[in-house]
């Protein structure tokens, strides 16, 4: 049992070190050697988990899903159904400094995935997870009467996915065109002021 706990603690230390480096310098800075130094570990300790930088990068990308998932679960505790949906979806958008940094790094991963099969697989897995999550959001809003009963859930989830991705891309690449507050208001309007996916 203690061995499992120790491995999990070591993994958490490495995750935190990876993301501190990514926050400061982006993907190219996240080498095994630099992560070991950042974590205060011997390089061999990090190599026990990751033989190559590519494995480390895949791990960092997959850890992003865990980070976002934890925050979405916390947001799900909001009792008001409208605010709950907006809070959960807000974790997929660069509406705060932390999510803007994460999503900026995520774009680096997406670009690199064109040439890295393991990263491409992780990006594809994340896309499936997000689509499934958005389908759950749509189903929940239908169940609560916030969306019409005849809403097509797959079409609505696909449309919401495209809308969230569009807001994310514009906020990250052309922030002069759209403020975070405007993006939040547009999301609320998209969800509640029109028949979503009808």
XYZ file of C-alpha atoms in Angstrom:
198
model
C 0.000 0.000 0.000
C 2.734 2.505 0.960
C 4.559 1.742 -2.296
C 1.420 2.704 -4.261
C 1.028 5.874 -2.210
C 4.702 6.757 -2.748
C 4.364 6.251 -6.516
C 1.247 8.432 -6.591
C 2.950 11.155 -4.555
C 5.994 11.037 -6.841
C 3.710 11.203 -9.875
C 1.974 14.284 -8.413
C 5.327 15.981 -7.774
C 6.328 15.328 -11.386
C 2.960 16.556 -12.741
C 3.281 19.797 -10.786
C 6.857 20.289 -11.998
C 5.868 19.667 -15.625
C 3.124 22.245 -15.490
C 5.282 24.874 -13.796
C 7.792 24.483 -16.631
C 5.071 24.543 -19.278
C 3.636 27.709 -17.720
C 7.025 29.417 -17.888
C 8.486 28.235 -21.150
C 6.152 26.056 -23.163
C 6.495 22.554 -24.500
C 10.089 22.764 -25.717
C 11.297 23.474 -22.183
C 9.685 20.350 -20.699
C 12.589 17.918 -20.988
C 13.127 15.029 -18.599
C 16.261 16.724 -17.253
C 14.528 20.057 -16.607
C 11.495 18.393 -15.040
C 13.764 16.441 -12.704
C 15.542 19.632 -11.661
C 12.261 21.474 -11.164
C 10.873 18.633 -9.050
C 14.063 18.318 -6.989
C 14.512 14.733 -8.154
C 17.322 12.808 -9.775
C 16.942 12.433 -13.534
C 16.853 8.675 -13.017
C 13.810 9.037 -10.757
C 11.896 10.792 -13.511
C 13.153 8.297 -16.099
C 11.672 5.566 -13.903
C 8.300 6.939 -15.038
C 9.267 8.232 -18.508
C 11.978 6.817 -20.735
C 11.723 9.627 -23.270
C 10.673 13.238 -23.592
C 7.841 12.077 -25.873
C 6.418 9.954 -23.054
C 6.724 12.883 -20.685
C 4.854 15.128 -23.117
C 2.074 12.582 -23.572
C 1.778 12.324 -19.807
C 1.588 16.109 -19.463
C -1.143 16.315 -22.090
C -3.171 13.568 -20.449
C -2.720 15.221 -17.054
C -4.455 18.272 -18.498
C -7.653 16.225 -18.823
C -7.334 15.271 -15.167
C -6.865 18.883 -14.097
C -9.872 20.069 -16.088
C -11.956 17.098 -14.970
C -11.303 17.877 -11.308
C -12.459 21.460 -11.769
C -15.539 20.423 -13.756
C -16.526 18.065 -10.928
C -16.195 20.905 -8.432
C -18.282 23.182 -10.661
C -20.957 20.475 -10.821
C -21.706 21.215 -7.166
C -23.418 24.509 -8.095
C -27.115 24.018 -7.209
C -28.596 26.383 -9.807
C -28.868 24.479 -13.116
C -28.076 27.437 -15.370
C -25.100 28.580 -13.322
C -23.935 24.979 -13.002
C -23.915 24.471 -16.787
C -22.073 27.748 -17.327
C -19.546 27.013 -14.571
C -18.811 23.540 -15.920
C -18.474 24.755 -19.498
C -16.394 27.696 -18.331
C -13.645 25.240 -17.367
C -13.232 24.432 -21.077
C -12.685 28.086 -21.992
C -9.774 30.496 -21.386
C -11.863 32.759 -19.160
C -9.241 33.001 -16.391
C -5.474 33.262 -16.340
C -4.989 29.620 -15.344
C -7.279 28.216 -18.037
C -5.808 30.591 -20.632
C -2.294 29.293 -19.844
C -3.433 25.675 -19.966
C -5.282 26.064 -23.239
C -2.381 27.943 -24.782
C -0.155 24.994 -23.913
C -2.835 22.619 -25.203
C -2.647 24.359 -28.594
C 1.097 23.650 -28.601
C 0.341 19.990 -27.970
C -2.233 19.930 -30.771
C 0.301 21.388 -33.198
C 2.993 18.920 -32.103
C 0.516 16.019 -32.392
C 0.694 16.297 -36.190
C 4.123 14.699 -35.962
C 3.759 12.574 -32.797
C 1.379 9.601 -32.911
C 1.149 9.263 -29.128
C 0.167 12.908 -28.772
C -2.304 12.540 -31.657
C -3.936 9.639 -29.818
C -4.150 11.690 -26.612
C -5.679 14.659 -28.480
C -8.243 12.334 -30.085
C -9.094 10.808 -26.701
C -9.601 14.264 -25.236
C -11.898 15.237 -28.093
C -14.049 12.188 -27.396
C -14.117 12.982 -23.675
C -15.147 16.577 -24.313
C -17.889 15.551 -26.733
C -19.214 13.034 -24.222
C -19.156 15.656 -21.478
C -21.019 18.142 -23.672
C -23.626 15.488 -24.462
C -24.125 15.040 -20.696
C -24.525 18.810 -20.281
C -27.142 18.897 -23.027
C -28.998 15.893 -21.575
C -28.969 17.520 -18.150
C -30.380 20.774 -19.477
C -33.137 18.883 -21.293
C -33.989 16.919 -18.131
C -34.206 20.162 -16.159
C -36.432 21.821 -18.745
C -33.762 24.381 -19.643
C -33.761 23.073 -23.223
C -36.734 21.768 -25.241
C -37.585 18.094 -24.844
C -37.212 17.552 -28.593
C -33.608 18.809 -28.641
C -31.403 16.548 -30.762
C -28.691 15.792 -28.155
C -25.951 14.715 -30.573
C -26.461 17.699 -32.841
C -26.670 20.030 -29.858
C -23.471 18.621 -28.354
C -21.649 18.955 -31.692
C -22.840 22.543 -32.090
C -21.872 23.404 -28.522
C -18.472 21.804 -29.097
C -17.892 23.950 -32.184
C -19.062 27.067 -30.343
C -16.773 26.463 -27.353
C -13.826 25.699 -29.648
C -14.499 28.880 -31.632
C -14.589 31.034 -28.510
C -11.417 29.371 -27.241
C -9.519 29.924 -30.472
C -10.541 33.576 -30.731
C -9.748 34.336 -27.086
C -6.298 32.781 -27.445
C -5.362 34.129 -30.865
C -7.247 37.437 -31.182
C -8.021 38.714 -27.681
C -8.515 42.249 -28.999
C -11.659 41.044 -30.766
C -13.352 39.436 -27.762
C -13.079 39.910 -24.025
C -13.499 37.093 -21.542
C -16.649 38.739 -20.232
C -18.099 38.931 -23.742
C -17.232 35.281 -24.342
C -19.034 34.278 -21.149
C -22.092 36.281 -22.174
C -22.057 34.733 -25.649
C -21.918 31.242 -24.140
C -24.896 31.999 -21.894
C -26.842 33.399 -24.838
C -25.959 30.385 -26.990
C -27.169 27.985 -24.302
C -30.335 29.695 -23.183
C -31.535 32.278 -25.715
C -31.963 30.001 -28.730
C -33.072 26.422 -29.437
C -29.735 24.632 -29.016
C -29.347 22.002 -31.731
C -33.018 22.143 -32.645
